[in-house]
XYZ file of C-alpha atoms in Angstrom:
135
model
C 0.037 0.030 -0.011
C 2.847 2.330 0.898
C 4.578 1.683 -2.401
C 1.394 2.513 -4.423
C 0.899 5.757 -2.366
C 4.497 6.754 -2.766
C 4.233 6.282 -6.592
C 0.901 8.023 -6.754
C 1.960 11.055 -4.662
C 5.334 11.146 -6.552
C 7.276 10.809 -3.307
C 9.383 7.950 -4.788
C 10.155 7.642 -8.441
C 9.232 4.352 -10.216
C 12.725 3.523 -11.203
C 13.757 3.471 -7.502
C 11.000 0.996 -6.712
C 11.853 -1.138 -9.693
C 15.516 -1.055 -8.747
C 14.825 -2.082 -5.177
C 12.641 -4.985 -6.352
C 15.311 -6.130 -8.824
C 17.944 -6.038 -6.007
C 15.746 -7.711 -3.410
C 16.113 -11.219 -2.212
C 13.675 -13.954 -3.433
C 12.164 -14.045 0.129
C 11.366 -10.277 0.119
C 7.614 -10.125 1.117
C 6.969 -6.937 -1.030
C 8.513 -8.511 -4.204
C 6.472 -11.649 -3.593
C 3.248 -9.761 -3.138
C 3.763 -7.640 -6.233
C 4.650 -10.716 -8.184
C 1.442 -12.509 -7.107
C -0.562 -9.318 -7.767
C 0.787 -9.178 -11.275
C -0.099 -12.789 -11.874
C -3.584 -12.204 -10.655
C -4.029 -9.210 -12.958
C -2.598 -11.244 -15.988
C -4.865 -14.176 -15.223
C -7.937 -11.957 -15.049
C -7.069 -10.278 -18.315
C -6.402 -13.578 -20.045
C -9.633 -15.093 -18.769
C -11.634 -12.139 -20.094
C -9.963 -12.176 -23.508
C -11.033 -15.295 -25.245
C -9.171 -14.533 -28.417
C -5.957 -13.864 -26.519
C -6.425 -17.008 -24.540
C -6.810 -19.041 -27.664
C -3.684 -17.554 -29.254
C -1.700 -18.163 -26.125
C -2.761 -21.794 -26.062
C -1.942 -22.291 -29.638
C 1.546 -20.959 -29.084
C 1.969 -23.094 -25.998
C 0.885 -26.244 -27.934
C 3.383 -25.327 -30.726
C 6.139 -24.958 -28.173
C 5.326 -28.252 -26.489
C 5.172 -30.095 -29.840
C 8.545 -28.503 -30.860
C 9.911 -29.621 -27.474
C 8.633 -33.144 -27.919
C 10.181 -33.242 -31.522
C 13.561 -32.241 -29.948
C 13.230 -35.008 -27.388
C 12.507 -37.483 -30.058
C 15.486 -36.372 -32.086
C 17.844 -36.164 -29.102
C 17.634 -39.880 -28.160
C 21.211 -40.368 -27.178
C 21.847 -40.193 -23.447
C 18.015 -40.025 -22.974
C 17.941 -36.328 -23.902
C 20.522 -35.292 -21.212
C 23.744 -33.454 -21.607
C 26.026 -35.713 -19.673
C 29.128 -33.505 -19.774
C 29.982 -30.292 -17.975
C 31.918 -28.924 -20.977
C 30.191 -25.642 -22.011
C 31.472 -25.834 -25.630
C 30.289 -29.401 -26.158
C 26.787 -28.630 -24.700
C 26.466 -25.549 -26.958
C 27.565 -27.659 -29.955
C 24.997 -30.320 -29.212
C 22.236 -27.750 -28.545
C 23.021 -26.009 -31.822
C 23.016 -29.165 -33.733
C 19.769 -30.234 -32.245
C 18.251 -26.899 -33.152
C 19.558 -27.146 -36.633
C 18.079 -30.678 -37.130
C 14.740 -29.824 -35.632
C 14.448 -26.667 -37.719
C 15.215 -28.681 -40.893
C 12.515 -31.169 -39.893
C 9.945 -28.333 -39.412
C 10.928 -26.753 -42.704
C 10.556 -30.086 -44.539
C 7.203 -30.807 -42.839
C 5.981 -27.343 -43.778
C 7.001 -27.775 -47.433
C 5.391 -31.176 -47.578
C 2.198 -30.047 -46.154
C 2.102 -27.093 -48.490
C 2.616 -29.420 -51.422
C -0.129 -31.717 -50.298
C -2.510 -28.712 -49.807
C -1.742 -27.421 -53.323
C -2.282 -30.919 -54.715
C -5.635 -31.149 -53.083
C -6.579 -27.701 -54.292
C -5.784 -28.706 -57.868
C -7.747 -32.041 -57.598
C -10.781 -30.333 -56.010
C -10.800 -27.823 -58.916
C -10.740 -30.753 -61.478
C -13.073 -33.586 -60.415
C -11.381 -36.074 -62.927
C -8.277 -35.997 -60.807
C -10.081 -36.824 -57.592
C -10.010 -40.576 -58.370
C -6.155 -40.709 -58.290
C -4.873 -41.456 -54.786
C -1.303 -40.540 -55.711
C -0.055 -37.363 -53.974
C 3.429 -37.395 -55.513
C 2.510 -34.480 -57.704
């Protein structure tokens, strides 16, 4: 309450409050309270905005699918970096990212090709009888 009053009455500049919160320990009661208040406000906003909620859920699903793809690709050592060498970890992470991005691009191109093939076939009923999607 005092922080809000100080900000409203311009007794304390906002950057000082932010700096204090940034430098506070994780157990600071004020920092915890403001974090929880922010979460409540964010939750209420998201619950009221159905379109935003749907877009957030879509992005979360995409992220989880991408994460599961990376887990499927990175099967050696059960998906764990077993070394403490920073360079080796970064090398493996970069390779994993490159391979998963290549798979995503390939899938996107294949889906686009299939969709285009279906569009052509729908526009020409004589082509609908052919099950071949090789183009």
